[in-house]
Coordinates of C-alpha atoms in Angstrom, one line a residue:
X151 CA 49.6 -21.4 27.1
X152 CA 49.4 -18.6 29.3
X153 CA 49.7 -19.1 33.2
X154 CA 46.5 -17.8 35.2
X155 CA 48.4 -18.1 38.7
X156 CA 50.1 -20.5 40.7
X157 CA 47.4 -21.3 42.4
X158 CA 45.9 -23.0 39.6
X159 CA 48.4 -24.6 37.8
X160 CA 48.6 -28.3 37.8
X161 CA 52.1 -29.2 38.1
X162 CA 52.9 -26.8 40.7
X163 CA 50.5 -28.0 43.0
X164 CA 50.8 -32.0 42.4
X165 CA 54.5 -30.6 43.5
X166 CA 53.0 -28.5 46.5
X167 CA 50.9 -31.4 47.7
X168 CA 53.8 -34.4 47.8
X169 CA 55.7 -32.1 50.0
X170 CA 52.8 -32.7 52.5
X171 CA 52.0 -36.4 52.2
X172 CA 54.1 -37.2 55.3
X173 CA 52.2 -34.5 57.3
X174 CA 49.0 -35.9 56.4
X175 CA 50.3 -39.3 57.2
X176 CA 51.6 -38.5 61.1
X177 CA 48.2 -36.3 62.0
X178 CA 46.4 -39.3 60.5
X179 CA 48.4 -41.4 62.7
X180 CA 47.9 -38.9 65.6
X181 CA 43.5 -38.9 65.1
X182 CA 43.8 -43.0 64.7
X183 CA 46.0 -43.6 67.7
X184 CA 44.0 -41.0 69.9
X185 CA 40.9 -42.8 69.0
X186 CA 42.0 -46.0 70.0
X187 CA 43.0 -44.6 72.8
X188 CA 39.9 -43.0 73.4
X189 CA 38.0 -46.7 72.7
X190 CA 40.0 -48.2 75.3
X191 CA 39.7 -46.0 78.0
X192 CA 35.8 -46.2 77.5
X193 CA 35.8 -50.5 77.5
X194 CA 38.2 -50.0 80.5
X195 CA 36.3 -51.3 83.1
X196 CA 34.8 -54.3 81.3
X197 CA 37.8 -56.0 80.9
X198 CA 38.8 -55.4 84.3
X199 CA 38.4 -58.3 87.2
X200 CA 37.7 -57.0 90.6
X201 CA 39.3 -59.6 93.1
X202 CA 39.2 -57.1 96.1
X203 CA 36.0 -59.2 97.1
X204 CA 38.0 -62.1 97.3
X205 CA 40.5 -61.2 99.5
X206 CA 37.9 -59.9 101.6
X207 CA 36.1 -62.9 102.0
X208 CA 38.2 -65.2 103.6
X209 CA 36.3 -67.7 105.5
X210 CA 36.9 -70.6 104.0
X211 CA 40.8 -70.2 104.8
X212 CA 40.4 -69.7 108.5
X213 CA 38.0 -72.4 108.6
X214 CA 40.0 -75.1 107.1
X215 CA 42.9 -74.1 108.6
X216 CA 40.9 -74.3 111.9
X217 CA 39.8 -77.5 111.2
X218 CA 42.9 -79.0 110.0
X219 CA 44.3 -77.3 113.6
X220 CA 41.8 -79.2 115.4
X221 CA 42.7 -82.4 113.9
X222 CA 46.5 -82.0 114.8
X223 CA 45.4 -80.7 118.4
X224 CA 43.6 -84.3 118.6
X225 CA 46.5 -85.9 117.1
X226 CA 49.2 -84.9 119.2
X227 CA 46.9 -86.0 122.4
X228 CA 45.3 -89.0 124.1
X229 CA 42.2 -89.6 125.7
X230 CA 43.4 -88.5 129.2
X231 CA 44.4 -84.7 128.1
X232 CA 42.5 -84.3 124.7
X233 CA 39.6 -82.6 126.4
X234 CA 42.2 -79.5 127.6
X235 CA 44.0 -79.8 124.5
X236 CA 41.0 -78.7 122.2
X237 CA 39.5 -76.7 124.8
X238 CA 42.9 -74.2 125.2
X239 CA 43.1 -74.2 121.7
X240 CA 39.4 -73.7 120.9
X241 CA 39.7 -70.7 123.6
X242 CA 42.9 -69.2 121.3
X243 CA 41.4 -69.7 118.2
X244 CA 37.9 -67.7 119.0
X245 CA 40.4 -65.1 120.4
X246 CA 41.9 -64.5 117.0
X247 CA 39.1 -64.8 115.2
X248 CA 37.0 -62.5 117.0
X249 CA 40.1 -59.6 116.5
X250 CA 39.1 -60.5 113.0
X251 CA 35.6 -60.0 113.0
X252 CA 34.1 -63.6 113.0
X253 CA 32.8 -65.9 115.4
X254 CA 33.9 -69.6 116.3
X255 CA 31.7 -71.5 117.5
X256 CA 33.4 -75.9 118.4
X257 CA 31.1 -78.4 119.9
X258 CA 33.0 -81.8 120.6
X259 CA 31.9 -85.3 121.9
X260 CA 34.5 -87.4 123.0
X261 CA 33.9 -91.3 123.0
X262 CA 37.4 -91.9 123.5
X263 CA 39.2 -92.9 120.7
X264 CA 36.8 -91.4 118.6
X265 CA 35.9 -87.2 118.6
X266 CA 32.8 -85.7 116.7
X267 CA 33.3 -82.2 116.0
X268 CA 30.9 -79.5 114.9
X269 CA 32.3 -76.1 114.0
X270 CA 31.2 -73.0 112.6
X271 CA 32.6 -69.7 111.9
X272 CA 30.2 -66.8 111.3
X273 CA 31.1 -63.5 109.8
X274 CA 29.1 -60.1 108.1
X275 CA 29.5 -62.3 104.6
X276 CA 28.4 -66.0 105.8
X277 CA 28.4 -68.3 107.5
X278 CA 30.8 -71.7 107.5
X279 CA 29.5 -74.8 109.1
X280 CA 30.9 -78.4 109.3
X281 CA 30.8 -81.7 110.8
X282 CA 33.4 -84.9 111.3
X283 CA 35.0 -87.2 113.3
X284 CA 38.3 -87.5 114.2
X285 CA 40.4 -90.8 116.0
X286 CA 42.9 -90.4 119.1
X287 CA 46.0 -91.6 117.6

């Protein structure tokens, strides 16, 4: 049988064709990978958490931390100096907080042994309000 061209004969180009199975297979590779990539750049910022907010907002840290202040301020006095006790510290404690931004507001009744204490500390975000009671030790 009489050859028309390479170009049309069978076995040459089966033999043409296996030579670029591996290219096929790495641009394949190449298209599939950049896709993915593609994919994930796009669903990027849905499976990202934002906890900038978080460290923003921090309120409730000062506060307890006040509070739990206060408590040691009452437990490390008696009756006869726990009124300048909590009022120095209540006076250093709105200092620091006002260099942050917030404002500390401490009411106190003292029925000796016993102090009732209302604070709040106010800020751009909220506001943080609580009330207890706290012995003389």
């Amino acid at each position: 049988m009489p050859r028309l061209s390479r170009s049309y004969d069978l076995t040459h180009n089966s033999e043409h064709f296996a030579g670029k199975k591996g290219q096929w297979f790495i641009i394949s590779a190449i298209v599939i990978s950049s896709a993915f990539l593609v994919i994930s750049m796009l669903f990027k910022g849905y499976y990202l958490i934002d906890t900038s907010s978080s460290a923003t907002i921090d309120e409730d840290y000062y506060f307890e931390n006040i509070q739990s202040d206060l408590n040691n301020v009452i437990d490390s006095s008696d009756c006869s100096n726990v009124t300048k006790n909590l009022n120095k510290f209540i006076e250093f404690a709105r200092e620091e907080m006002g260099k942050k931004g917030k404002y500390l507001d401490v009411n106190y009744t003292i029925s000796c042994p016993t102090i009732v204490l209302t604070a709040s500390l106010r800020s751009n975000q909220m506001t943080i309000q609580d009330s207890w009671a706290h012995s003389v030790s």
